[in-house]
């Protein structure tokens, strides 16, 4: 059982690395066990309204679910005001590969780009 949990944690670490290295994704914190939080960043993230960034992240998640491409969790950071919406990946299948996690994260980016284009 320990090896299975370790394998899933390794997947989360690999996914977090992909997020850190992608200019359109932002990692909230290092993975805890088998999950990590992140968000999609719009084209001009520095000047973007945090409310708009929250809306894009919420809508890209719904798009992925509606299209049957991915089930990505959503949470909000504690506190007040906009800029708190985060996406959450919880990796529980030890047979998933790092390449599959990478493809999923690139699918998230594609959905974010599609939402921005609307």
mmCIF file of C-alpha atoms in Angstrom:
data_model
loop_
_atom_site.group_PDB
_atom_site.id
_atom_site.type_symbol
_atom_site.label_atom_id
_atom_site.label_comp_id
_atom_site.label_asym_id
_atom_site.label_seq_id
_atom_site.Cartn_x
_atom_site.Cartn_y
_atom_site.Cartn_z
ATOM 1 C CA UNK A 1 0.000 0.000 0.000
ATOM 2 C CA UNK A 2 2.861 2.335 0.824
ATOM 3 C CA UNK A 3 4.363 1.879 -2.644
ATOM 4 C CA UNK A 4 1.032 2.772 -4.254
ATOM 5 C CA UNK A 5 0.765 5.979 -2.223
ATOM 6 C CA UNK A 6 4.393 6.811 -3.025
ATOM 7 C CA UNK A 7 3.712 6.283 -6.740
ATOM 8 C CA UNK A 8 0.764 8.680 -6.605
ATOM 9 C CA UNK A 9 2.813 11.228 -4.659
ATOM 10 C CA UNK A 10 5.535 10.979 -7.312
ATOM 11 C CA UNK A 11 2.881 11.730 -9.956
ATOM 12 C CA UNK A 12 1.792 14.817 -8.034
ATOM 13 C CA UNK A 13 5.413 15.979 -7.785
ATOM 14 C CA UNK A 14 5.859 15.462 -11.543
ATOM 15 C CA UNK A 15 2.638 17.375 -12.243
ATOM 16 C CA UNK A 16 3.720 20.228 -9.993
ATOM 17 C CA UNK A 17 7.016 20.400 -11.896
ATOM 18 C CA UNK A 18 5.113 20.715 -15.180
ATOM 19 C CA UNK A 19 2.991 23.505 -13.709
ATOM 20 C CA UNK A 20 6.068 25.360 -12.416
ATOM 21 C CA UNK A 21 7.677 25.179 -15.855
ATOM 22 C CA UNK A 22 4.633 26.292 -17.863
ATOM 23 C CA UNK A 23 4.250 30.065 -18.402
ATOM 24 C CA UNK A 24 0.432 29.860 -18.359
ATOM 25 C CA UNK A 25 0.183 27.899 -15.107
ATOM 26 C CA UNK A 26 0.938 28.889 -11.528
ATOM 27 C CA UNK A 27 1.564 26.402 -8.717
ATOM 28 C CA UNK A 28 0.034 27.371 -5.379
ATOM 29 C CA UNK A 29 2.235 25.115 -3.221
ATOM 30 C CA UNK A 30 4.207 21.915 -3.380
ATOM 31 C CA UNK A 31 2.084 18.747 -3.457
ATOM 32 C CA UNK A 32 0.687 17.366 -0.235
ATOM 33 C CA UNK A 33 0.395 13.608 -0.513
ATOM 34 C CA UNK A 34 -1.218 13.071 -3.929
ATOM 35 C CA UNK A 35 -2.777 16.468 -4.659
ATOM 36 C CA UNK A 36 -1.707 19.946 -5.693
ATOM 37 C CA UNK A 37 -3.360 23.308 -6.324
ATOM 38 C CA UNK A 38 -2.662 25.518 -9.309
ATOM 39 C CA UNK A 39 -4.323 27.999 -11.609
ATOM 40 C CA UNK A 40 -4.357 28.994 -15.237
ATOM 41 C CA UNK A 41 -2.915 32.442 -15.936
ATOM 42 C CA UNK A 42 -4.398 34.619 -18.680
ATOM 43 C CA UNK A 43 -2.215 36.144 -21.397
ATOM 44 C CA UNK A 44 -1.493 39.351 -19.480
ATOM 45 C CA UNK A 45 -1.528 37.894 -15.979
ATOM 46 C CA UNK A 46 0.347 40.839 -14.484
ATOM 47 C CA UNK A 47 -2.381 43.302 -15.450
ATOM 48 C CA UNK A 48 -5.331 40.893 -15.387
ATOM 49 C CA UNK A 49 -8.266 41.579 -13.100
ATOM 50 C CA UNK A 50 -8.244 38.852 -10.398
ATOM 51 C CA UNK A 51 -12.008 38.480 -10.815
ATOM 52 C CA UNK A 52 -11.506 37.679 -14.511
ATOM 53 C CA UNK A 53 -8.756 35.175 -13.701
ATOM 54 C CA UNK A 54 -11.081 33.452 -11.221
ATOM 55 C CA UNK A 55 -13.857 33.341 -13.829
ATOM 56 C CA UNK A 56 -11.564 31.847 -16.483
ATOM 57 C CA UNK A 57 -10.379 29.131 -14.094
ATOM 58 C CA UNK A 58 -13.930 28.277 -13.056
ATOM 59 C CA UNK A 59 -15.193 28.202 -16.643
ATOM 60 C CA UNK A 60 -12.278 26.175 -18.046
ATOM 61 C CA UNK A 61 -12.955 23.550 -15.405
ATOM 62 C CA UNK A 62 -16.627 23.380 -16.418
ATOM 63 C CA UNK A 63 -15.610 23.203 -20.095
ATOM 64 C CA UNK A 64 -13.351 20.202 -19.456
ATOM 65 C CA UNK A 65 -16.120 18.425 -17.565
ATOM 66 C CA UNK A 66 -18.833 19.286 -20.107
ATOM 67 C CA UNK A 67 -16.660 18.067 -22.999
ATOM 68 C CA UNK A 68 -15.783 14.869 -21.122
ATOM 69 C CA UNK A 69 -12.059 15.590 -21.294
ATOM 70 C CA UNK A 70 -11.148 15.837 -17.606
ATOM 71 C CA UNK A 71 -12.468 16.089 -14.080
ATOM 72 C CA UNK A 72 -10.460 18.776 -12.313
ATOM 73 C CA UNK A 73 -11.269 19.912 -8.798
ATOM 74 C CA UNK A 74 -11.901 23.520 -7.802
ATOM 75 C CA UNK A 75 -11.314 25.255 -4.506
ATOM 76 C CA UNK A 76 -10.979 28.774 -3.150
ATOM 77 C CA UNK A 77 -8.159 29.955 -0.958
ATOM 78 C CA UNK A 78 -9.164 31.356 2.437
ATOM 79 C CA UNK A 79 -9.689 35.076 2.701
ATOM 80 C CA UNK A 80 -11.720 37.763 1.069
ATOM 81 C CA UNK A 81 -11.971 39.122 -2.432
ATOM 82 C CA UNK A 82 -11.080 37.862 -5.879
ATOM 83 C CA UNK A 83 -7.985 35.966 -6.996
ATOM 84 C CA UNK A 84 -8.561 32.932 -4.795
ATOM 85 C CA UNK A 85 -9.913 30.295 -7.216
ATOM 86 C CA UNK A 86 -7.544 27.368 -7.709
ATOM 87 C CA UNK A 87 -7.760 24.138 -9.654
ATOM 88 C CA UNK A 88 -6.917 20.890 -7.896
ATOM 89 C CA UNK A 89 -5.524 17.645 -9.211
ATOM 90 C CA UNK A 90 -5.786 14.638 -6.934
ATOM 91 C CA UNK A 91 -3.862 11.710 -8.366
ATOM 92 C CA UNK A 92 -5.035 8.376 -6.971
ATOM 93 C CA UNK A 93 -4.279 5.890 -9.753
ATOM 94 C CA UNK A 94 -0.732 4.535 -9.421
ATOM 95 C CA UNK A 95 -0.921 3.281 -13.016
ATOM 96 C CA UNK A 96 -1.202 6.838 -14.354
ATOM 97 C CA UNK A 97 2.022 7.995 -16.003
ATOM 98 C CA UNK A 98 3.766 11.363 -15.719
ATOM 99 C CA UNK A 99 3.194 11.780 -19.474
ATOM 100 C CA UNK A 100 -0.558 11.427 -18.938
ATOM 101 C CA UNK A 101 -0.468 14.073 -16.200
ATOM 102 C CA UNK A 102 1.489 16.372 -18.548
ATOM 103 C CA UNK A 103 -1.127 15.867 -21.272
ATOM 104 C CA UNK A 104 -3.881 16.660 -18.794
ATOM 105 C CA UNK A 105 -2.173 19.900 -17.776
ATOM 106 C CA UNK A 106 -1.730 20.882 -21.428
ATOM 107 C CA UNK A 107 -5.438 20.144 -21.902
ATOM 108 C CA UNK A 108 -6.147 22.558 -19.032
ATOM 109 C CA UNK A 109 -4.076 25.223 -20.800
ATOM 110 C CA UNK A 110 -5.916 24.622 -24.085
ATOM 111 C CA UNK A 111 -9.249 25.016 -22.287
ATOM 112 C CA UNK A 112 -8.015 28.239 -20.690
ATOM 113 C CA UNK A 113 -6.960 29.617 -24.060
ATOM 114 C CA UNK A 114 -10.382 28.709 -25.474
ATOM 115 C CA UNK A 115 -12.117 30.488 -22.591
ATOM 116 C CA UNK A 116 -9.988 33.597 -23.103
ATOM 117 C CA UNK A 117 -10.873 33.627 -26.812
ATOM 118 C CA UNK A 118 -14.600 33.829 -26.069
#
